[in-house]
PDB file of C-alpha atoms in Angstrom:
ATOM      1  CA  UNK Q   1     118.011  13.028  56.150  1.00  0.00           C
ATOM      2  CA  UNK Q   2     119.800  10.727  58.379  1.00  0.00           C
ATOM      3  CA  UNK Q   3     122.772  13.129  58.333  1.00  0.00           C
ATOM      4  CA  UNK Q   4     120.446  16.018  59.470  1.00  0.00           C
ATOM      5  CA  UNK Q   5     118.824  13.598  62.073  1.00  0.00           C
ATOM      6  CA  UNK Q   6     122.103  12.814  63.812  1.00  0.00           C
ATOM      7  CA  UNK Q   7     123.601  16.280  63.487  1.00  0.00           C
ATOM      8  CA  UNK Q   8     124.797  17.486  66.988  1.00  0.00           C
ATOM      9  CA  UNK Q   9     125.030  14.364  68.263  1.00  0.00           C
ATOM     10  CA  UNK Q  10     127.945  12.186  69.293  1.00  0.00           C
ATOM     11  CA  UNK Q  11     128.035  10.267  65.536  1.00  0.00           C
ATOM     12  CA  UNK Q  12     128.223  14.214  63.917  1.00  0.00           C
ATOM     13  CA  UNK Q  13     129.533  16.524  66.518  1.00  0.00           C
ATOM     14  CA  UNK Q  14     130.070  19.533  63.781  1.00  0.00           C
ATOM     15  CA  UNK Q  15     127.065  19.340  61.745  1.00  0.00           C
ATOM     16  CA  UNK Q  16     123.631  20.899  62.324  1.00  0.00           C
ATOM     17  CA  UNK Q  17     120.660  19.017  62.377  1.00  0.00           C
ATOM     18  CA  UNK Q  18     118.193  17.695  65.118  1.00  0.00           C
ATOM     19  CA  UNK Q  19     119.941  15.754  67.745  1.00  0.00           C
ATOM     20  CA  UNK Q  20     118.670  12.548  67.181  1.00  0.00           C
ATOM     21  CA  UNK Q  21     120.512   9.631  67.684  1.00  0.00           C
ATOM     22  CA  UNK Q  22     120.716   7.171  64.791  1.00  0.00           C
ATOM     23  CA  UNK Q  23     122.712   3.856  64.939  1.00  0.00           C
ATOM     24  CA  UNK Q  24     122.433   3.033  61.393  1.00  0.00           C
ATOM     25  CA  UNK Q  25     120.625   3.536  58.047  1.00  0.00           C
ATOM     26  CA  UNK Q  26     118.894   0.619  56.041  1.00  0.00           C
ATOM     27  CA  UNK Q  27     117.711   1.581  52.309  1.00  0.00           C
ATOM     28  CA  UNK Q  28     115.633  -1.213  51.247  1.00  0.00           C
ATOM     29  CA  UNK Q  29     115.242  -1.769  47.285  1.00  0.00           C
ATOM     30  CA  UNK Q  30     114.289  -4.201  45.088  1.00  0.00           C
ATOM     31  CA  UNK Q  31     116.437  -3.607  41.788  1.00  0.00           C
ATOM     32  CA  UNK Q  32     119.525  -6.238  42.190  1.00  0.00           C
ATOM     33  CA  UNK Q  33     119.648  -6.834  38.290  1.00  0.00           C
ATOM     34  CA  UNK Q  34     118.025  -8.829  35.317  1.00  0.00           C
ATOM     35  CA  UNK Q  35     118.577 -11.997  33.417  1.00  0.00           C
ATOM     36  CA  UNK Q  36     117.806 -13.243  30.149  1.00  0.00           C
ATOM     37  CA  UNK Q  37     116.134 -16.561  31.637  1.00  0.00           C
ATOM     38  CA  UNK Q  38     113.790 -17.023  34.709  1.00  0.00           C
ATOM     39  CA  UNK Q  39     116.733 -18.009  37.262  1.00  0.00           C
ATOM     40  CA  UNK Q  40     116.560 -16.523  40.375  1.00  0.00           C
ATOM     41  CA  UNK Q  41     118.842 -13.356  40.997  1.00  0.00           C
ATOM     42  CA  UNK Q  42     118.732 -13.034  44.218  1.00  0.00           C
ATOM     43  CA  UNK Q  43     119.932 -10.672  47.057  1.00  0.00           C
ATOM     44  CA  UNK Q  44     122.550  -8.229  47.254  1.00  0.00           C
ATOM     45  CA  UNK Q  45     124.168  -6.239  49.731  1.00  0.00           C
ATOM     46  CA  UNK Q  46     125.840  -2.781  49.044  1.00  0.00           C
ATOM     47  CA  UNK Q  47     128.332  -0.695  51.927  1.00  0.00           C
ATOM     48  CA  UNK Q  48     130.901   1.464  51.550  1.00  0.00           C
ATOM     49  CA  UNK Q  49     134.102   2.124  52.830  1.00  0.00           C
ATOM     50  CA  UNK Q  50     136.492   4.177  51.409  1.00  0.00           C
ATOM     51  CA  UNK Q  51     135.726   7.809  52.079  1.00  0.00           C
ATOM     52  CA  UNK Q  52     137.296  10.071  54.948  1.00  0.00           C
ATOM     53  CA  UNK Q  53     140.360   7.620  55.590  1.00  0.00           C
ATOM     54  CA  UNK Q  54     137.715   4.695  56.366  1.00  0.00           C
ATOM     55  CA  UNK Q  55     136.601   6.664  59.177  1.00  0.00           C
ATOM     56  CA  UNK Q  56     133.137   8.249  60.468  1.00  0.00           C
ATOM     57  CA  UNK Q  57     133.065  11.529  62.231  1.00  0.00           C
ATOM     58  CA  UNK Q  58     132.911  10.022  65.699  1.00  0.00           C
ATOM     59  CA  UNK Q  59     136.067   7.874  65.002  1.00  0.00           C
ATOM     60  CA  UNK Q  60     134.592   4.523  64.069  1.00  0.00           C
ATOM     61  CA  UNK Q  61     135.561   2.628  61.693  1.00  0.00           C
ATOM     62  CA  UNK Q  62     133.488   2.356  58.526  1.00  0.00           C
ATOM     63  CA  UNK Q  63     133.961  -0.990  58.229  1.00  0.00           C
ATOM     64  CA  UNK Q  64     130.683  -1.307  60.633  1.00  0.00           C
ATOM     65  CA  UNK Q  65     128.936  -0.940  57.432  1.00  0.00           C
ATOM     66  CA  UNK Q  66     130.342  -4.075  56.187  1.00  0.00           C
ATOM     67  CA  UNK Q  67     129.238  -6.030  59.718  1.00  0.00           C
ATOM     68  CA  UNK Q  68     126.130  -4.577  59.408  1.00  0.00           C
ATOM     69  CA  UNK Q  69     125.433  -5.705  55.463  1.00  0.00           C
ATOM     70  CA  UNK Q  70     126.525  -8.824  56.395  1.00  0.00           C
ATOM     71  CA  UNK Q  71     124.042  -9.632  59.673  1.00  0.00           C
ATOM     72  CA  UNK Q  72     121.330  -8.065  57.739  1.00  0.00           C
ATOM     73  CA  UNK Q  73     122.083 -10.176  54.037  1.00  0.00           C
ATOM     74  CA  UNK Q  74     123.136 -13.376  56.158  1.00  0.00           C
ATOM     75  CA  UNK Q  75     120.034 -13.553  58.056  1.00  0.00           C
ATOM     76  CA  UNK Q  76     117.519 -12.695  54.711  1.00  0.00           C
ATOM     77  CA  UNK Q  77     119.386 -15.580  53.034  1.00  0.00           C
ATOM     78  CA  UNK Q  78     119.232 -18.076  55.303  1.00  0.00           C
ATOM     79  CA  UNK Q  79     115.635 -17.847  56.375  1.00  0.00           C
ATOM     80  CA  UNK Q  80     114.354 -17.995  52.901  1.00  0.00           C
ATOM     81  CA  UNK Q  81     116.512 -20.872  52.043  1.00  0.00           C
ATOM     82  CA  UNK Q  82     115.297 -22.588  55.372  1.00  0.00           C
ATOM     83  CA  UNK Q  83     111.766 -21.870  54.678  1.00  0.00           C
ATOM     84  CA  UNK Q  84     110.955 -20.811  51.239  1.00  0.00           C
ATOM     85  CA  UNK Q  85     113.438 -21.506  48.611  1.00  0.00           C
ATOM     86  CA  UNK Q  86     116.685 -23.895  49.303  1.00  0.00           C
ATOM     87  CA  UNK Q  87     117.863 -22.108  45.832  1.00  0.00           C
ATOM     88  CA  UNK Q  88     117.678 -18.667  46.806  1.00  0.00           C
ATOM     89  CA  UNK Q  89     120.983 -16.850  45.802  1.00  0.00           C
ATOM     90  CA  UNK Q  90     123.220 -14.654  48.135  1.00  0.00           C
ATOM     91  CA  UNK Q  91     125.091 -12.203  45.467  1.00  0.00           C
ATOM     92  CA  UNK Q  92     127.652 -11.117  47.595  1.00  0.00           C
ATOM     93  CA  UNK Q  93     128.772  -7.598  48.603  1.00  0.00           C
ATOM     94  CA  UNK Q  94     129.692  -4.734  47.257  1.00  0.00           C
ATOM     95  CA  UNK Q  95     131.695  -1.970  48.727  1.00  0.00           C
ATOM     96  CA  UNK Q  96     130.699   0.659  46.033  1.00  0.00           C
ATOM     97  CA  UNK Q  97     129.917   4.542  46.424  1.00  0.00           C
ATOM     98  CA  UNK Q  98     125.982   3.828  45.777  1.00  0.00           C
ATOM     99  CA  UNK Q  99     124.210   7.098  47.556  1.00  0.00           C
ATOM    100  CA  UNK Q 100     122.474   5.549  50.461  1.00  0.00           C
ATOM    101  CA  UNK Q 101     125.569   3.529  51.181  1.00  0.00           C
ATOM    102  CA  UNK Q 102     128.340   6.258  51.010  1.00  0.00           C
ATOM    103  CA  UNK Q 103     126.359   9.663  51.843  1.00  0.00           C
ATOM    104  CA  UNK Q 104     125.014   8.528  55.687  1.00  0.00           C
ATOM    105  CA  UNK Q 105     127.708   9.225  58.710  1.00  0.00           C
ATOM    106  CA  UNK Q 106     126.509   6.225  59.782  1.00  0.00           C
ATOM    107  CA  UNK Q 107     126.931   2.744  59.304  1.00  0.00           C
ATOM    108  CA  UNK Q 108     124.374   2.039  56.375  1.00  0.00           C
ATOM    109  CA  UNK Q 109     123.736  -0.427  53.958  1.00  0.00           C
ATOM    110  CA  UNK Q 110     122.079  -0.540  50.380  1.00  0.00           C
ATOM    111  CA  UNK Q 111     119.828  -3.562  50.436  1.00  0.00           C
ATOM    112  CA  UNK Q 112     119.031  -5.240  47.078  1.00  0.00           C
ATOM    113  CA  UNK Q 113     116.685  -7.810  48.283  1.00  0.00           C
ATOM    114  CA  UNK Q 114     115.544  -9.184  44.658  1.00  0.00           C
ATOM    115  CA  UNK Q 115     114.658  -8.201  41.327  1.00  0.00           C
ATOM    116  CA  UNK Q 116     111.433  -6.583  40.774  1.00  0.00           C
ATOM    117  CA  UNK Q 117     111.821  -7.354  36.691  1.00  0.00           C
ATOM    118  CA  UNK Q 118     112.720 -10.916  37.088  1.00  0.00           C
ATOM    119  CA  UNK Q 119     109.340 -13.537  37.435  1.00  0.00           C
ATOM    120  CA  UNK Q 120     111.592 -15.932  39.319  1.00  0.00           C
ATOM    121  CA  UNK Q 121     111.631 -13.453  42.171  1.00  0.00           C
ATOM    122  CA  UNK Q 122     108.438 -11.802  41.935  1.00  0.00           C
ATOM    123  CA  UNK Q 123     106.644 -15.162  42.074  1.00  0.00           C
ATOM    124  CA  UNK Q 124     108.039 -14.818  45.905  1.00  0.00           C
ATOM    125  CA  UNK Q 125     108.208 -11.360  46.056  1.00  0.00           C
ATOM    126  CA  UNK Q 126     104.375 -11.018  45.402  1.00  0.00           C
ATOM    127  CA  UNK Q 127     103.468 -13.301  48.492  1.00  0.00           C
ATOM    128  CA  UNK Q 128     102.468 -11.803  51.750  1.00  0.00           C
ATOM    129  CA  UNK Q 129     103.990 -14.704  53.673  1.00  0.00           C
ATOM    130  CA  UNK Q 130     107.449 -13.919  52.317  1.00  0.00           C
ATOM    131  CA  UNK Q 131     107.503 -10.684  52.616  1.00  0.00           C
ATOM    132  CA  UNK Q 132     106.576 -11.424  56.472  1.00  0.00           C
ATOM    133  CA  UNK Q 133     109.512 -13.465  56.602  1.00  0.00           C
ATOM    134  CA  UNK Q 134     112.077 -11.002  54.550  1.00  0.00           C
ATOM    135  CA  UNK Q 135     110.838  -8.114  56.829  1.00  0.00           C
ATOM    136  CA  UNK Q 136     111.639 -10.409  59.976  1.00  0.00           C
ATOM    137  CA  UNK Q 137     114.653 -11.251  58.993  1.00  0.00           C
ATOM    138  CA  UNK Q 138     115.915  -7.506  58.185  1.00  0.00           C
ATOM    139  CA  UNK Q 139     114.906  -7.001  61.938  1.00  0.00           C
ATOM    140  CA  UNK Q 140     116.717  -9.662  63.345  1.00  0.00           C
ATOM    141  CA  UNK Q 141     119.736  -8.852  61.176  1.00  0.00           C
ATOM    142  CA  UNK Q 142     119.572  -5.229  62.625  1.00  0.00           C
ATOM    143  CA  UNK Q 143     119.087  -6.832  66.308  1.00  0.00           C
ATOM    144  CA  UNK Q 144     122.103  -8.907  66.449  1.00  0.00           C
ATOM    145  CA  UNK Q 145     124.216  -5.993  64.606  1.00  0.00           C
ATOM    146  CA  UNK Q 146     122.903  -3.481  67.364  1.00  0.00           C
ATOM    147  CA  UNK Q 147     123.545  -6.213  69.834  1.00  0.00           C
ATOM    148  CA  UNK Q 148     126.889  -6.758  69.004  1.00  0.00           C
ATOM    149  CA  UNK Q 149     127.556  -2.945  68.794  1.00  0.00           C
ATOM    150  CA  UNK Q 150     126.177  -2.037  72.645  1.00  0.00           C
ATOM    151  CA  UNK Q 151     127.356  -5.693  73.699  1.00  0.00           C
ATOM    152  CA  UNK Q 152     123.954  -6.911  75.237  1.00  0.00           C
ATOM    153  CA  UNK Q 153     122.215 -10.091  74.580  1.00  0.00           C
ATOM    154  CA  UNK Q 154     119.100  -9.873  72.191  1.00  0.00           C
ATOM    155  CA  UNK Q 155     115.612 -11.640  72.629  1.00  0.00           C
ATOM    156  CA  UNK Q 156     113.394 -11.537  69.272  1.00  0.00           C
ATOM    157  CA  UNK Q 157     109.962 -10.819  69.644  1.00  0.00           C
ATOM    158  CA  UNK Q 158     107.517 -13.866  69.015  1.00  0.00           C
ATOM    159  CA  UNK Q 159     105.779 -14.870  65.903  1.00  0.00           C
ATOM    160  CA  UNK Q 160     101.901 -14.034  66.217  1.00  0.00           C
ATOM    161  CA  UNK Q 161      99.359 -16.880  67.817  1.00  0.00           C
ATOM    162  CA  UNK Q 162      97.329 -19.206  65.725  1.00  0.00           C
ATOM    163  CA  UNK Q 163      94.411 -20.834  66.414  1.00  0.00           C
ATOM    164  CA  UNK Q 164      92.171 -18.015  68.127  1.00  0.00           C
ATOM    165  CA  UNK Q 165      88.707 -19.025  68.911  1.00  0.00           C
ATOM    166  CA  UNK Q 166      85.843 -17.675  71.155  1.00  0.00           C
ATOM    167  CA  UNK Q 167      83.132 -19.785  72.555  1.00  0.00           C
ATOM    168  CA  UNK Q 168      80.249 -19.429  75.115  1.00  0.00           C
ATOM    169  CA  UNK Q 169      80.815 -20.687  78.517  1.00  0.00           C
ATOM    170  CA  UNK Q 170      78.689 -20.756  81.358  1.00  0.00           C
ATOM    171  CA  UNK Q 171      77.581 -18.124  83.413  1.00  0.00           C
ATOM    172  CA  UNK Q 172      77.334 -15.901  80.478  1.00  0.00           C
ATOM    173  CA  UNK Q 173      81.196 -15.445  80.013  1.00  0.00           C
ATOM    174  CA  UNK Q 174      83.110 -16.113  77.117  1.00  0.00           C
ATOM    175  CA  UNK Q 175      86.162 -18.513  76.625  1.00  0.00           C
ATOM    176  CA  UNK Q 176      89.248 -16.974  74.663  1.00  0.00           C
ATOM    177  CA  UNK Q 177      91.938 -19.789  73.519  1.00  0.00           C
ATOM    178  CA  UNK Q 178      94.605 -19.816  71.144  1.00  0.00           C
ATOM    179  CA  UNK Q 179      97.658 -21.215  70.365  1.00  0.00           C
ATOM    180  CA  UNK Q 180     101.313 -20.030  70.760  1.00  0.00           C
ATOM    181  CA  UNK Q 181     103.656 -20.268  67.599  1.00  0.00           C
ATOM    182  CA  UNK Q 182     107.310 -21.354  67.825  1.00  0.00           C
ATOM    183  CA  UNK Q 183     109.882 -20.107  65.901  1.00  0.00           C
ATOM    184  CA  UNK Q 184     112.058 -22.823  64.404  1.00  0.00           C
ATOM    185  CA  UNK Q 185     114.750 -20.480  63.370  1.00  0.00           C
ATOM    186  CA  UNK Q 186     114.923 -18.271  66.707  1.00  0.00           C
ATOM    187  CA  UNK Q 187     115.123 -20.009  69.797  1.00  0.00           C
ATOM    188  CA  UNK Q 188     114.880 -16.630  71.904  1.00  0.00           C
ATOM    189  CA  UNK Q 189     111.569 -15.864  70.527  1.00  0.00           C
ATOM    190  CA  UNK Q 190     109.296 -18.165  72.414  1.00  0.00           C
ATOM    191  CA  UNK Q 191     106.467 -16.135  74.130  1.00  0.00           C
ATOM    192  CA  UNK Q 192     106.673 -15.815  77.853  1.00  0.00           C
ATOM    193  CA  UNK Q 193     102.622 -14.387  77.682  1.00  0.00           C
ATOM    194  CA  UNK Q 194      99.932 -13.151  75.911  1.00  0.00           C
ATOM    195  CA  UNK Q 195      97.894 -10.056  76.065  1.00  0.00           C
ATOM    196  CA  UNK Q 196      94.238 -10.094  75.104  1.00  0.00           C
ATOM    197  CA  UNK Q 197      92.641  -6.968  73.886  1.00  0.00           C
ATOM    198  CA  UNK Q 198      89.140  -6.496  74.216  1.00  0.00           C
ATOM    199  CA  UNK Q 199      86.688  -4.226  71.897  1.00  0.00           C
ATOM    200  CA  UNK Q 200      82.879  -3.649  72.869  1.00  0.00           C
ATOM    201  CA  UNK Q 201      80.365  -2.960  69.972  1.00  0.00           C
ATOM    202  CA  UNK Q 202      82.007  -0.009  67.993  1.00  0.00           C
ATOM    203  CA  UNK Q 203      84.519   1.406  70.893  1.00  0.00           C
ATOM    204  CA  UNK Q 204      88.106   0.880  70.696  1.00  0.00           C
ATOM    205  CA  UNK Q 205      90.122  -2.101  71.365  1.00  0.00           C
ATOM    206  CA  UNK Q 206      91.310  -1.552  75.276  1.00  0.00           C
ATOM    207  CA  UNK Q 207      94.884  -1.377  76.605  1.00  0.00           C
ATOM    208  CA  UNK Q 208      94.981  -5.356  76.780  1.00  0.00           C
ATOM    209  CA  UNK Q 209      95.085  -7.932  79.506  1.00  0.00           C
ATOM    210  CA  UNK Q 210      98.240  -9.635  80.107  1.00  0.00           C
ATOM    211  CA  UNK Q 211      97.744 -13.353  80.929  1.00  0.00           C
ATOM    212  CA  UNK Q 212     100.634 -15.963  81.223  1.00  0.00           C
ATOM    213  CA  UNK Q 213      98.693 -18.927  79.660  1.00  0.00           C
ATOM    214  CA  UNK Q 214      96.726 -19.063  76.244  1.00  0.00           C
ATOM    215  CA  UNK Q 215      93.663 -18.787  77.400  1.00  0.00           C
ATOM    216  CA  UNK Q 216      91.274 -16.276  79.058  1.00  0.00           C
ATOM    217  CA  UNK Q 217      87.353 -16.680  80.630  1.00  0.00           C
ATOM    218  CA  UNK Q 218      86.125 -13.467  80.719  1.00  0.00           C
ATOM    219  CA  UNK Q 219      82.740 -11.907  81.676  1.00  0.00           C
ATOM    220  CA  UNK Q 220      80.406 -10.116  79.102  1.00  0.00           C
ATOM    221  CA  UNK Q 221      76.980  -8.688  79.458  1.00  0.00           C
ATOM    222  CA  UNK Q 222      73.922  -9.766  77.145  1.00  0.00           C
ATOM    223  CA  UNK Q 223      72.807  -7.631  74.071  1.00  0.00           C
ATOM    224  CA  UNK Q 224      76.927  -6.453  73.309  1.00  0.00           C
ATOM    225  CA  UNK Q 225      79.276  -7.233  70.645  1.00  0.00           C
ATOM    226  CA  UNK Q 226      82.559  -8.301  72.160  1.00  0.00           C
ATOM    227  CA  UNK Q 227      85.573  -8.538  69.486  1.00  0.00           C
ATOM    228  CA  UNK Q 228      89.041 -10.290  70.722  1.00  0.00           C
ATOM    229  CA  UNK Q 229      92.480 -10.227  69.532  1.00  0.00           C
ATOM    230  CA  UNK Q 230      95.875 -11.597  70.712  1.00  0.00           C
ATOM    231  CA  UNK Q 231      99.550 -10.594  70.898  1.00  0.00           C
ATOM    232  CA  UNK Q 232     102.202 -12.823  72.368  1.00  0.00           C
ATOM    233  CA  UNK Q 233     105.030 -10.985  74.382  1.00  0.00           C
ATOM    234  CA  UNK Q 234     108.628 -11.550  75.626  1.00  0.00           C
ATOM    235  CA  UNK Q 235     111.305  -9.408  76.457  1.00  0.00           C
ATOM    236  CA  UNK Q 236     112.223  -8.580  73.192  1.00  0.00           C
ATOM    237  CA  UNK Q 237     108.547  -7.230  72.688  1.00  0.00           C
ATOM    238  CA  UNK Q 238     105.081  -7.783  71.520  1.00  0.00           C
ATOM    239  CA  UNK Q 239     104.012 -10.305  68.621  1.00  0.00           C
ATOM    240  CA  UNK Q 240     101.799  -9.246  65.451  1.00  0.00           C
ATOM    241  CA  UNK Q 241      98.409  -8.965  66.712  1.00  0.00           C
ATOM    242  CA  UNK Q 242      96.012 -12.026  65.480  1.00  0.00           C
ATOM    243  CA  UNK Q 243      92.574 -12.000  63.793  1.00  0.00           C
ATOM    244  CA  UNK Q 244      89.710 -10.432  65.218  1.00  0.00           C
ATOM    245  CA  UNK Q 245      87.322 -12.794  66.418  1.00  0.00           C
ATOM    246  CA  UNK Q 246      83.548 -11.622  67.812  1.00  0.00           C
TER     247      UNK Q 246
END
C-alpha cells in the first residue's frame, strides 16, 4: 500500500498509484523475541539495503533506511532509559529482508519495540504512560529524520498541561487556570501559548481561544453548564488536550 500511494511521484515515477508523496514507512511490531527467564528483551530495529544496487527508484541511497532506524531506535531506548527503565535493552539493528523493511520504495523501518510474550517487557508495555512515552519517542525520531532530510530545524510539540482548575470569579465569570509541563528530554518542546476550548451544555467544543499565559477569565451565563479543556502550543504543533472540567 505504501508503493501504491507513492506511485507516480518522484519517489516512484514509473509505478502506477495515487501520486501521494510519502517520506518514509514505519511498521510498529511487538514481537522482538523470547527468553527463558524474566529479563527484558528490549527494542530491535530492522531495515534493508541490499536491493536494486542499494538505491531507491528516485536514486536515493537505501542507507536512508538505516539512518531512519538508528534515529528512531536511539530515541526510544534513550527516552525509556531516562524516564522508565535504565536497564532497557537496545538489541541492535538488522539489515535483513523482512517484508515491511524491503518492500516499500521509500526509507522504511520495521520496529520491534518489545516482546509481548515476555513479562518483563509487558509490565511496561501495558502501562499507558509507557505507551505515551514510546509513541512520543517514535514521533521525535521521525521528526529528526525528516528535519535532516530537508535541512530544516525542528520543534517538538509540547506536553499536555497539568493541574487544570476552574473556579467561580466575580461578576459571574469563571477563572480557568493550569500549569505548563516542561519536557526534561527536549528543550524545544516548551509551550509558547495555550488554546482554551469551551463547550456549553451538551454542544460541541468551540474552535478554541488562544492565550499566552496559563489562565483565562471568561464570562458565563447562569443556568448553563460550561466545560473547558486546554492544550499547549508552539511552533512544533499542539499538545494532547488536558482533562475536561465543568
